[in-house]
CSV table of C-alpha atoms in Angstrom, one decimal:
chain,number,residue,atom,x,y,z
Y,1,MET,CA,124.3,83.8,176.9
Y,2,GLN,CA,124.9,80.0,177.3
Y,3,ARG,CA,125.1,77.0,176.5
Y,4,THR,CA,125.1,73.7,174.8
Y,5,VAL,CA,125.0,70.1,175.7
Y,6,SER,CA,123.2,70.4,179.1
Y,7,VAL,CA,122.2,67.4,181.1
Y,8,VAL,CA,119.3,69.4,182.5
Y,9,ALA,CA,116.4,69.1,180.2
Y,10,PRO,CA,116.5,72.5,178.4
Y,11,LEU,CA,114.5,74.6,180.9
Y,12,GLY,CA,112.4,71.6,181.8
Y,13,PHE,CA,114.0,71.1,185.2
Y,14,ARG,CA,112.6,67.6,185.6
Y,15,LEU,CA,115.2,67.2,188.3
Y,16,GLN,CA,113.7,64.5,190.4
Y,17,ALA,CA,113.0,62.3,187.5
Y,18,GLN,CA,116.4,62.9,186.0
Y,19,SER,CA,118.5,62.4,189.1
Y,20,LEU,CA,118.7,58.6,188.8
Y,21,VAL,CA,119.3,58.8,185.1
Y,22,GLN,CA,122.0,61.3,185.5
Y,23,SER,CA,123.8,59.3,188.2
Y,24,ARG,CA,123.9,56.3,185.9
Y,25,LEU,CA,124.8,58.2,182.8
Y,26,PHE,CA,127.6,60.2,184.4
Y,27,SER,CA,129.0,58.0,187.1
Y,28,SER,CA,131.6,56.7,184.7
Y,29,VAL,CA,132.7,60.2,183.5
Y,30,GLN,CA,132.7,62.2,186.8
Y,31,ASP,CA,136.5,61.9,187.0
Y,32,VAL,CA,137.0,63.5,183.6
Y,33,LEU,CA,134.7,66.4,184.2
Y,34,ARG,CA,136.4,69.7,184.9
Y,35,ARG,CA,135.9,71.3,188.3
Y,36,THR,CA,135.7,74.9,189.2
Y,37,PRO,CA,137.8,76.3,192.2
Y,38,LEU,CA,134.5,76.2,194.2
Y,39,TYR,CA,133.7,72.5,193.7
Y,40,ASP,CA,134.4,71.4,197.3
Y,41,PHE,CA,132.6,74.6,198.4
Y,42,HIS,CA,129.5,73.6,196.5
Y,43,LEU,CA,129.5,70.1,198.0
Y,44,ALA,CA,129.9,71.5,201.5
Y,45,HIS,CA,126.8,73.8,200.9
Y,46,GLY,CA,124.6,71.0,199.7
Y,47,GLY,CA,125.1,71.6,195.9
Y,48,LYS,CA,123.5,68.9,193.7
Y,49,MET,CA,126.2,68.4,191.1
Y,50,VAL,CA,125.5,67.6,187.4
Y,51,ALA,CA,127.6,67.4,184.2
Y,52,PHE,CA,127.2,70.5,182.1
Y,53,ALA,CA,129.3,71.4,179.0
Y,54,GLY,CA,132.2,69.2,180.3
Y,55,TRP,CA,132.1,70.7,183.8
Y,56,ASN,CA,130.8,69.4,187.2
Y,57,LEU,CA,128.4,72.2,188.4
Y,58,PRO,CA,125.6,72.7,190.9
Y,59,VAL,CA,122.1,72.5,189.4
Y,60,GLN,CA,120.6,73.6,192.7
Y,61,TYR,CA,121.3,73.6,196.5
Y,62,ARG,CA,119.1,72.8,199.5
Y,63,ASP,CA,116.5,75.4,198.4
Y,64,SER,CA,114.2,74.4,195.5
Y,65,HIS,CA,114.7,75.7,192.0
Y,66,VAL,CA,111.6,78.0,192.4
Y,67,GLU,CA,112.8,79.3,195.8
Y,68,SER,CA,116.2,80.2,194.4
Y,69,HIS,CA,114.6,81.8,191.3
Y,70,LEU,CA,112.3,84.0,193.4
Y,71,HIS,CA,115.1,84.9,195.9
Y,72,THR,CA,117.1,86.2,193.0
Y,73,ARG,CA,114.3,88.4,191.9
Y,74,ARG,CA,113.6,89.8,195.4
Y,75,HIS,CA,117.1,89.8,197.0
Y,76,CYS,CA,120.3,88.4,195.4
Y,77,SER,CA,121.9,85.1,194.6
Y,78,LEU,CA,125.5,83.9,194.0
Y,79,PHE,CA,126.2,81.8,190.9
Y,80,ASP,CA,129.4,80.0,190.1
Y,81,VAL,CA,130.0,80.6,186.4
Y,82,SER,CA,133.7,79.8,186.3
Y,83,HIS,CA,133.1,77.3,183.5
Y,84,MET,CA,132.8,80.3,181.1
Y,85,LEU,CA,135.8,80.9,178.8
Y,86,GLN,CA,137.7,84.1,179.8
Y,87,THR,CA,140.3,85.4,177.4
Y,88,LYS,CA,142.4,88.5,176.9
Y,89,ILE,CA,143.3,89.9,173.5
Y,90,PHE,CA,146.2,92.3,173.5
Y,91,GLY,CA,148.4,94.2,171.2
Y,92,CYS,CA,148.0,97.4,169.1
Y,93,ASP,CA,145.9,95.6,166.5
Y,94,ARG,CA,143.5,93.8,169.0
Y,95,VAL,CA,140.4,95.7,167.9
Y,96,LYS,CA,141.0,95.0,164.2
Y,97,LEU,CA,141.5,91.3,165.1
Y,98,LEU,CA,138.3,91.0,167.1
Y,99,GLU,CA,136.3,93.0,164.6
Y,100,SER,CA,137.3,90.5,161.9
Y,101,ILE,CA,135.3,87.8,163.6
Y,102,VAL,CA,132.5,89.6,165.5
Y,103,VAL,CA,129.6,91.8,164.3
Y,104,GLY,CA,129.9,94.6,166.9
Y,105,ASP,CA,131.6,98.0,166.8
Y,106,ILE,CA,134.4,97.3,169.2
Y,107,ALA,CA,136.4,100.4,168.2
Y,108,GLU,CA,133.6,102.7,169.6
Y,109,LEU,CA,133.7,101.2,173.1
Y,110,ARG,CA,134.9,103.6,175.7
Y,111,PRO,CA,137.6,102.5,178.3
Y,112,ASN,CA,136.0,99.8,180.5
Y,113,GLN,CA,132.8,99.7,178.5
Y,114,GLY,CA,131.5,96.3,177.3
Y,115,THR,CA,129.0,95.0,174.8
Y,116,LEU,CA,127.3,91.7,173.9
Y,117,SER,CA,128.5,90.6,170.5
Y,118,LEU,CA,128.4,87.5,168.2
Y,119,PHE,CA,130.9,85.4,166.4
Y,120,THR,CA,129.5,84.6,163.0
Y,121,ASN,CA,130.4,82.5,160.0
Y,122,GLU,CA,130.4,83.3,156.3
Y,123,ALA,CA,126.9,81.9,155.9
Y,124,GLY,CA,125.6,84.4,158.5
Y,125,GLY,CA,125.2,81.8,161.3
Y,126,ILE,CA,126.0,82.5,164.9
Y,127,LEU,CA,129.0,80.6,166.2
Y,128,ASP,CA,128.6,81.9,169.7
Y,129,ASP,CA,127.6,84.9,171.7
Y,130,LEU,CA,130.1,86.7,173.9
Y,131,ILE,CA,130.7,89.8,176.0
Y,132,VAL,CA,133.6,92.0,175.1
Y,133,THR,CA,135.1,94.7,177.4
Y,134,ASN,CA,137.6,97.3,176.2
Y,135,THR,CA,139.7,97.5,179.4
Y,136,SER,CA,141.7,100.5,180.4
Y,137,GLU,CA,144.6,98.1,181.0
Y,138,GLY,CA,145.2,97.9,177.2
Y,139,HIS,CA,143.5,94.6,176.3
Y,140,LEU,CA,140.1,93.3,175.4
Y,141,TYR,CA,138.5,91.1,178.0
Y,142,VAL,CA,136.2,88.4,176.4
Y,143,VAL,CA,133.8,86.1,178.1
Y,144,SER,CA,132.2,83.3,176.0
Y,145,ASN,CA,130.4,80.1,176.5
Y,146,ALA,CA,131.8,76.9,178.0
Y,147,GLY,CA,130.0,74.7,175.5
Y,148,CYS,CA,131.8,76.5,172.7
Y,149,ARG,CA,135.2,76.6,174.4
Y,150,ASP,CA,137.1,74.5,171.9
Y,151,LYS,CA,135.7,76.1,168.7
Y,152,ASP,CA,135.9,79.7,170.2
Y,153,LEU,CA,139.6,79.2,171.2
Y,154,THR,CA,140.4,77.7,167.8
Y,155,LEU,CA,138.7,80.6,166.0
Y,156,MET,CA,140.6,83.2,168.0
Y,157,GLN,CA,143.9,81.4,168.0
Y,158,ASP,CA,143.8,80.9,164.2
Y,159,LYS,CA,142.9,84.5,163.7
Y,160,VAL,CA,145.8,85.6,165.9
Y,161,LYS,CA,148.2,83.5,163.9
Y,162,GLU,CA,146.8,84.9,160.7
Y,163,PHE,CA,147.3,88.5,161.9
Y,164,GLN,CA,150.8,87.7,163.3
Y,165,ASN,CA,151.8,86.2,160.0
Y,166,ARG,CA,150.9,89.6,158.4
Y,167,GLY,CA,153.1,91.4,160.9
Y,168,SER,CA,150.2,92.6,163.1
Y,169,ASP,CA,150.7,93.2,166.8
Y,170,VAL,CA,148.2,90.9,168.5
Y,171,GLY,CA,148.2,88.2,171.2
Y,172,LEU,CA,145.8,85.9,173.1
Y,173,GLU,CA,145.8,84.7,176.7
Y,174,VAL,CA,143.4,82.4,178.5
Y,175,VAL,CA,142.4,83.8,181.9
Y,176,ASP,CA,142.4,81.1,184.6
Y,177,ASN,CA,140.3,83.1,187.0
Y,178,ALA,CA,137.1,81.9,188.7
Y,179,LEU,CA,134.0,83.8,187.7
Y,180,LEU,CA,131.2,84.6,190.2
Y,181,ALA,CA,127.9,86.2,189.4
Y,182,LEU,CA,126.1,88.1,192.1
Y,183,GLN,CA,122.6,88.8,190.8
Y,184,GLY,CA,119.5,90.6,192.1
Y,185,PRO,CA,118.1,93.9,193.2
Y,186,THR,CA,120.3,94.1,196.4
Y,187,ALA,CA,123.5,92.9,194.7
Y,188,ALA,CA,125.2,96.3,194.5
Y,189,GLN,CA,124.3,97.0,198.1
Y,190,VAL,CA,125.9,93.7,199.2
Y,191,LEU,CA,129.0,94.2,197.1
Y,192,GLN,CA,129.5,97.8,198.3
Y,193,ALA,CA,130.3,96.6,201.8
Y,194,GLY,CA,133.4,94.9,200.4
Y,195,VAL,CA,134.8,97.5,197.9
Y,196,ARG,CA,136.1,101.0,198.1
Y,197,ASP,CA,134.8,101.9,194.6
Y,198,ASP,CA,131.4,103.6,194.5
Y,199,MET,CA,129.1,101.1,192.9
Y,200,ARG,CA,126.7,104.0,191.9
Y,201,LYS,CA,129.4,105.0,189.4
Y,202,LEU,CA,129.5,101.6,187.7
Y,203,PRO,CA,126.5,101.3,185.3
Y,204,PHE,CA,125.4,98.4,183.3
Y,205,MET,CA,128.0,96.9,180.9
Y,206,THR,CA,130.9,98.7,182.5
Y,207,SER,CA,133.9,97.2,184.3
Y,208,ALA,CA,136.6,98.0,186.9
Y,209,VAL,CA,139.4,96.3,188.6
Y,210,MET,CA,139.2,96.5,192.3
Y,211,GLU,CA,139.8,94.7,195.6
Y,212,VAL,CA,136.7,92.8,196.7
Y,213,PHE,CA,136.4,91.7,200.3
Y,214,GLY,CA,140.1,91.6,200.6
Y,215,VAL,CA,140.8,89.8,197.3
Y,216,SER,CA,143.0,91.9,195.0
Y,217,ASP,CA,142.9,92.1,191.2
Y,218,CYS,CA,139.2,91.3,190.7
Y,219,ARG,CA,137.5,92.6,187.6
Y,220,VAL,CA,133.9,93.6,188.4
Y,221,THR,CA,131.6,93.9,185.5
Y,222,ARG,CA,128.0,95.3,185.9
Y,223,CYS,CA,126.2,92.6,183.9
Y,224,GLY,CA,124.6,89.2,184.2
Y,225,TYR,CA,122.3,86.6,182.8
Y,226,THR,CA,119.1,87.1,184.9
Y,227,GLY,CA,117.6,90.4,183.8
Y,228,GLU,CA,118.3,91.8,187.3
Y,229,ASP,CA,121.0,94.3,188.4
Y,230,GLY,CA,124.2,92.5,189.3
Y,231,VAL,CA,127.8,91.9,188.7
Y,232,GLU,CA,130.1,89.2,187.4
Y,233,ILE,CA,133.4,89.1,189.3
Y,234,SER,CA,136.5,87.6,187.6
Y,235,VAL,CA,138.5,86.6,190.7
Y,236,PRO,CA,141.9,84.9,191.0
Y,237,ALA,CA,141.2,81.2,191.6
Y,238,VAL,CA,143.0,81.2,194.9
Y,239,GLY,CA,140.6,83.8,196.3
Y,240,ALA,CA,137.4,82.4,195.0
Y,241,VAL,CA,136.3,80.5,198.1
Y,242,HIS,CA,137.2,83.4,200.4
Y,243,LEU,CA,135.1,85.8,198.2
Y,244,ALA,CA,132.1,83.4,198.0
Y,245,THR,CA,132.3,82.9,201.8
Y,246,ALA,CA,132.4,86.6,202.5
Y,247,LEU,CA,129.4,87.3,200.2
Y,248,LEU,CA,127.4,84.5,201.8
Y,249,LYS,CA,127.8,86.1,205.3
Y,250,ASN,CA,125.2,88.7,204.2
Y,251,PRO,CA,121.7,87.3,204.8
Y,252,GLU,CA,120.6,88.8,201.5
Y,253,VAL,CA,122.7,86.3,199.6
Y,254,LYS,CA,121.9,82.7,198.8
Y,255,LEU,CA,123.6,80.2,196.5
Y,256,ALA,CA,121.8,79.4,193.3
Y,257,GLY,CA,122.5,76.9,190.5
Y,258,LEU,CA,122.0,76.2,186.8
Y,259,ALA,CA,118.3,75.5,187.2
Y,260,ALA,CA,117.4,79.0,188.5
Y,261,ARG,CA,119.9,80.6,186.1
Y,262,ASP,CA,118.1,79.1,183.2
Y,263,SER,CA,114.5,80.1,184.2
Y,264,LEU,CA,115.7,83.6,185.1
Y,265,ARG,CA,117.4,84.1,181.7
Y,266,LEU,CA,114.3,82.8,179.9
Y,267,GLU,CA,112.0,85.3,181.8
Y,268,ALA,CA,114.5,88.0,180.8
Y,269,GLY,CA,114.3,86.9,177.1
Y,270,LEU,CA,117.9,86.0,176.9
Y,271,CYS,CA,119.2,83.3,174.5
Y,272,LEU,CA,120.7,80.0,175.4
Y,273,TYR,CA,123.3,79.1,172.8
Y,274,GLY,CA,122.7,75.7,171.2
Y,275,ASN,CA,118.9,76.0,171.9
Y,276,ASP,CA,117.7,79.5,170.8
Y,277,ILE,CA,120.6,80.4,168.5
Y,278,ASP,CA,123.2,78.3,166.7
Y,279,GLU,CA,125.3,78.1,163.5
Y,280,HIS,CA,122.1,77.9,161.4
Y,281,THR,CA,120.6,81.1,162.9
Y,282,THR,CA,121.4,84.6,161.7
Y,283,PRO,CA,121.3,87.6,164.1
Y,284,VAL,CA,118.3,89.0,162.4
Y,285,GLU,CA,116.4,85.7,162.6
Y,286,GLY,CA,117.4,85.5,166.3
Y,287,SER,CA,116.0,89.0,167.0
Y,288,LEU,CA,119.6,90.1,167.8
Y,289,SER,CA,119.9,92.8,165.0
Y,290,TRP,CA,120.8,95.4,167.7
Y,291,THR,CA,124.2,93.7,168.2
Y,292,LEU,CA,125.2,94.7,164.7
Y,293,GLY,CA,127.3,97.9,164.9
Y,294,LYS,CA,126.0,100.7,162.6
Y,295,ARG,CA,129.5,101.3,161.2
Y,296,ARG,CA,129.9,97.6,160.6
Y,297,ARG,CA,126.5,97.4,158.7
Y,298,ILE,CA,127.7,100.1,156.3
Y,299,ALA,CA,131.2,98.6,155.9
Y,300,MET,CA,129.8,95.1,155.6
Y,301,ASP,CA,133.2,93.9,156.9
Y,302,PHE,CA,132.2,91.1,159.3
Y,303,PRO,CA,131.7,87.4,158.5
Y,304,GLY,CA,128.4,86.7,156.9
Y,305,ALA,CA,127.6,90.4,156.2
Y,306,LYS,CA,126.5,89.7,152.7
Y,307,ILE,CA,123.8,87.4,154.1
Y,308,ILE,CA,122.9,89.3,157.3
Y,309,VAL,CA,122.8,93.0,156.2
Y,310,PRO,CA,120.2,92.5,153.4
Y,311,GLN,CA,118.0,90.7,156.0
Y,312,LEU,CA,117.8,94.0,157.9
Y,313,LYS,CA,115.9,95.6,155.1
Y,314,GLY,CA,113.6,92.7,154.1
Y,315,GLU,CA,111.5,90.0,155.7
Y,316,VAL,CA,113.4,87.0,156.9
Y,317,GLN,CA,111.8,83.6,156.7
Y,318,ARG,CA,111.6,83.1,160.4
Y,319,ARG,CA,112.0,85.0,163.7
Y,320,ARG,CA,112.6,84.2,167.3
Y,321,VAL,CA,109.5,85.1,169.3
Y,322,GLY,CA,108.3,84.9,172.9
Y,323,LEU,CA,105.3,82.7,173.7
Y,324,ILE,CA,103.0,82.6,176.7
Y,325,CYS,CA,100.4,79.9,177.5
Y,326,GLU,CA,98.5,78.3,180.4
Y,327,GLY,CA,98.1,74.6,180.9
Y,328,ALA,CA,101.0,72.2,180.4
Y,329,PRO,CA,104.4,73.9,180.1
Y,330,MET,CA,105.9,74.3,176.7
Y,331,ARG,CA,109.3,72.5,176.3
Y,332,ALA,CA,112.1,72.6,173.8
Y,333,HIS,CA,111.2,70.8,170.5
Y,334,SER,CA,107.4,71.2,171.0
Y,335,PRO,CA,105.8,71.9,167.6
Y,336,ILE,CA,104.2,75.3,167.0
Y,337,LEU,CA,101.1,75.3,164.8
Y,338,ASN,CA,98.9,77.9,163.1
Y,339,SER,CA,95.2,78.1,163.8
Y,340,GLU,CA,94.6,75.6,161.0
Y,341,GLY,CA,96.7,73.0,162.8
Y,342,THR,CA,99.7,73.2,160.4
Y,343,VAL,CA,103.1,72.9,162.0
Y,344,ILE,CA,104.9,76.2,161.4
Y,345,GLY,CA,107.8,76.2,163.9
Y,346,THR,CA,109.4,74.8,167.0
Y,347,VAL,CA,109.8,75.8,170.6
Y,348,THR,CA,113.5,76.2,171.5
Y,349,SER,CA,113.3,76.9,175.3
Y,350,GLY,CA,110.3,76.8,177.7
Y,351,CYS,CA,109.4,76.5,181.3
Y,352,PRO,CA,106.8,77.5,183.9
Y,353,SER,CA,107.6,81.1,184.9
Y,354,PRO,CA,108.0,81.3,188.8
Y,355,SER,CA,107.5,85.1,188.6
Y,356,LEU,CA,104.4,85.2,186.3
Y,357,LYS,CA,102.8,81.8,187.3
Y,358,LYS,CA,102.3,81.2,183.5
Y,359,ASN,CA,104.3,79.2,181.0
Y,360,VAL,CA,106.8,81.0,178.9
Y,361,ALA,CA,108.8,79.9,175.9
Y,362,MET,CA,110.9,81.0,173.0
Y,363,GLY,CA,110.6,79.6,169.5
Y,364,TYR,CA,110.9,80.3,165.8
Y,365,VAL,CA,107.9,81.0,163.5
Y,366,PRO,CA,107.5,82.4,160.0
Y,367,PHE,CA,107.8,86.2,159.9
Y,368,LYS,CA,104.0,86.7,159.2
Y,369,TYR,CA,103.2,85.0,162.5
Y,370,SER,CA,105.8,86.9,164.6
Y,371,ARG,CA,103.6,89.9,165.6
Y,372,PRO,CA,102.9,90.2,169.4
Y,373,GLY,CA,99.4,89.2,170.1
Y,374,THR,CA,99.2,86.6,167.4
Y,375,GLN,CA,97.3,83.5,168.6
Y,376,LEU,CA,98.9,80.1,167.7
Y,377,LEU,CA,98.8,76.6,168.9
Y,378,VAL,CA,101.5,74.5,170.6
Y,379,GLU,CA,101.6,70.7,170.9
Y,380,VAL,CA,102.5,69.5,174.4
Y,381,ARG,CA,102.2,65.8,175.2
Y,382,ARG,CA,100.4,65.2,171.9
Y,383,LYS,CA,97.7,67.7,172.8
Y,384,GLN,CA,97.2,71.1,171.2
Y,385,GLN,CA,96.8,74.2,173.4
Y,386,ILE,CA,96.5,77.9,172.7
Y,387,THR,CA,99.7,80.1,173.0
Y,388,VAL,CA,100.1,83.8,172.3
Y,389,VAL,CA,103.1,85.5,170.7
Y,390,SER,CA,104.5,87.9,173.4
Y,391,LYS,CA,107.0,90.7,173.6
Y,392,MET,CA,110.2,89.9,175.5
Y,393,PRO,CA,111.4,90.2,178.1
Y,394,PHE,CA,108.5,88.5,179.8
Y,395,VAL,CA,109.6,90.0,183.2
Y,396,PRO,CA,110.9,93.7,183.0
Y,397,THR,CA,114.6,93.9,183.3
Y,398,ASN,CA,116.3,95.9,186.1
Y,399,TYR,CA,119.7,96.8,184.7
Y,400,TYR,CA,121.4,99.7,186.5
Y,401,THR,CA,122.0,102.7,184.2
Y,402,LEU,CA,123.1,106.3,185.1
Y,403,LYS,CA,120.3,108.8,184.7
């Protein structure tokens, strides 16, 4: 899911080279950056703080980026994602309201079921990606990106006013909770020690309110941004440090920052808003057609439907694809070329994969070059090297589903 305007080179993680530059660039603005309830906790645990989407967040801790990445794949890691925008939409007409600005079928969600969806504009472009949960408490719980906070809030608030002016029963509330992501194959085992609910009954993209390690009113959602099993815990701000401290007492758990989160999501084939998708990308071009609800496709009643729906039946000009290569790592903005050496596209995210020991990337190429196995060229440091279009995810996902 995230984000835009990162000081970390998009998936480049040139951390040592950037540290001095970052300190100079942001020394004058540190005081205006927002801090999560865990800011002092991060400093006490060796967090290296950077500016990200208007927030002061840890890019890594004492462990290296690669060590944190691999620990998440093998055990589990704790990420502070409290910068994400959390909102509640309530009222009898809440589903109609949200469906007027997203592409998904929100009405079909069962109680406490969630889905990834997209805000779109009338031109078919993606304004942001978000997770929507239909809670059993009578509201929709929405989590969207920090980098899009202002425009997302404006979009939702304006739509609420529009509906209210028509006499509809709707409202919007910003949730001031912290948000912690516990990710990795042992995450459920770790969390089970601190909850009464049976984690085996909480499958991927479902949610429940529970007490977690003594902190009441936590919303636990089985989801994440790493491709691994895990949860995101919306916790009252006053209980965030207590919860993080309790989780870290388990030797399975280590803290991880933005750097590991970015490489993990790329291995999982998940988009970074502002890099891999934006207002000039349609869901079909971004290989996100699956987010379009079947009922919504037929009704064509979401923003940009007249542009997006016809793309489902025909060839689009470009598609988001995965790329794998050896040699120098592919980076965002690296040109993609065909075998004749003609530039045909651009890399949007790229990094060395700690899990695969190869370089992975995403980028956009014309439809005829999007077939997996197609051999292309990518220009890195003014040198051309071979890259191959690959299926995504690059690393198999391990989401927990009931069988």
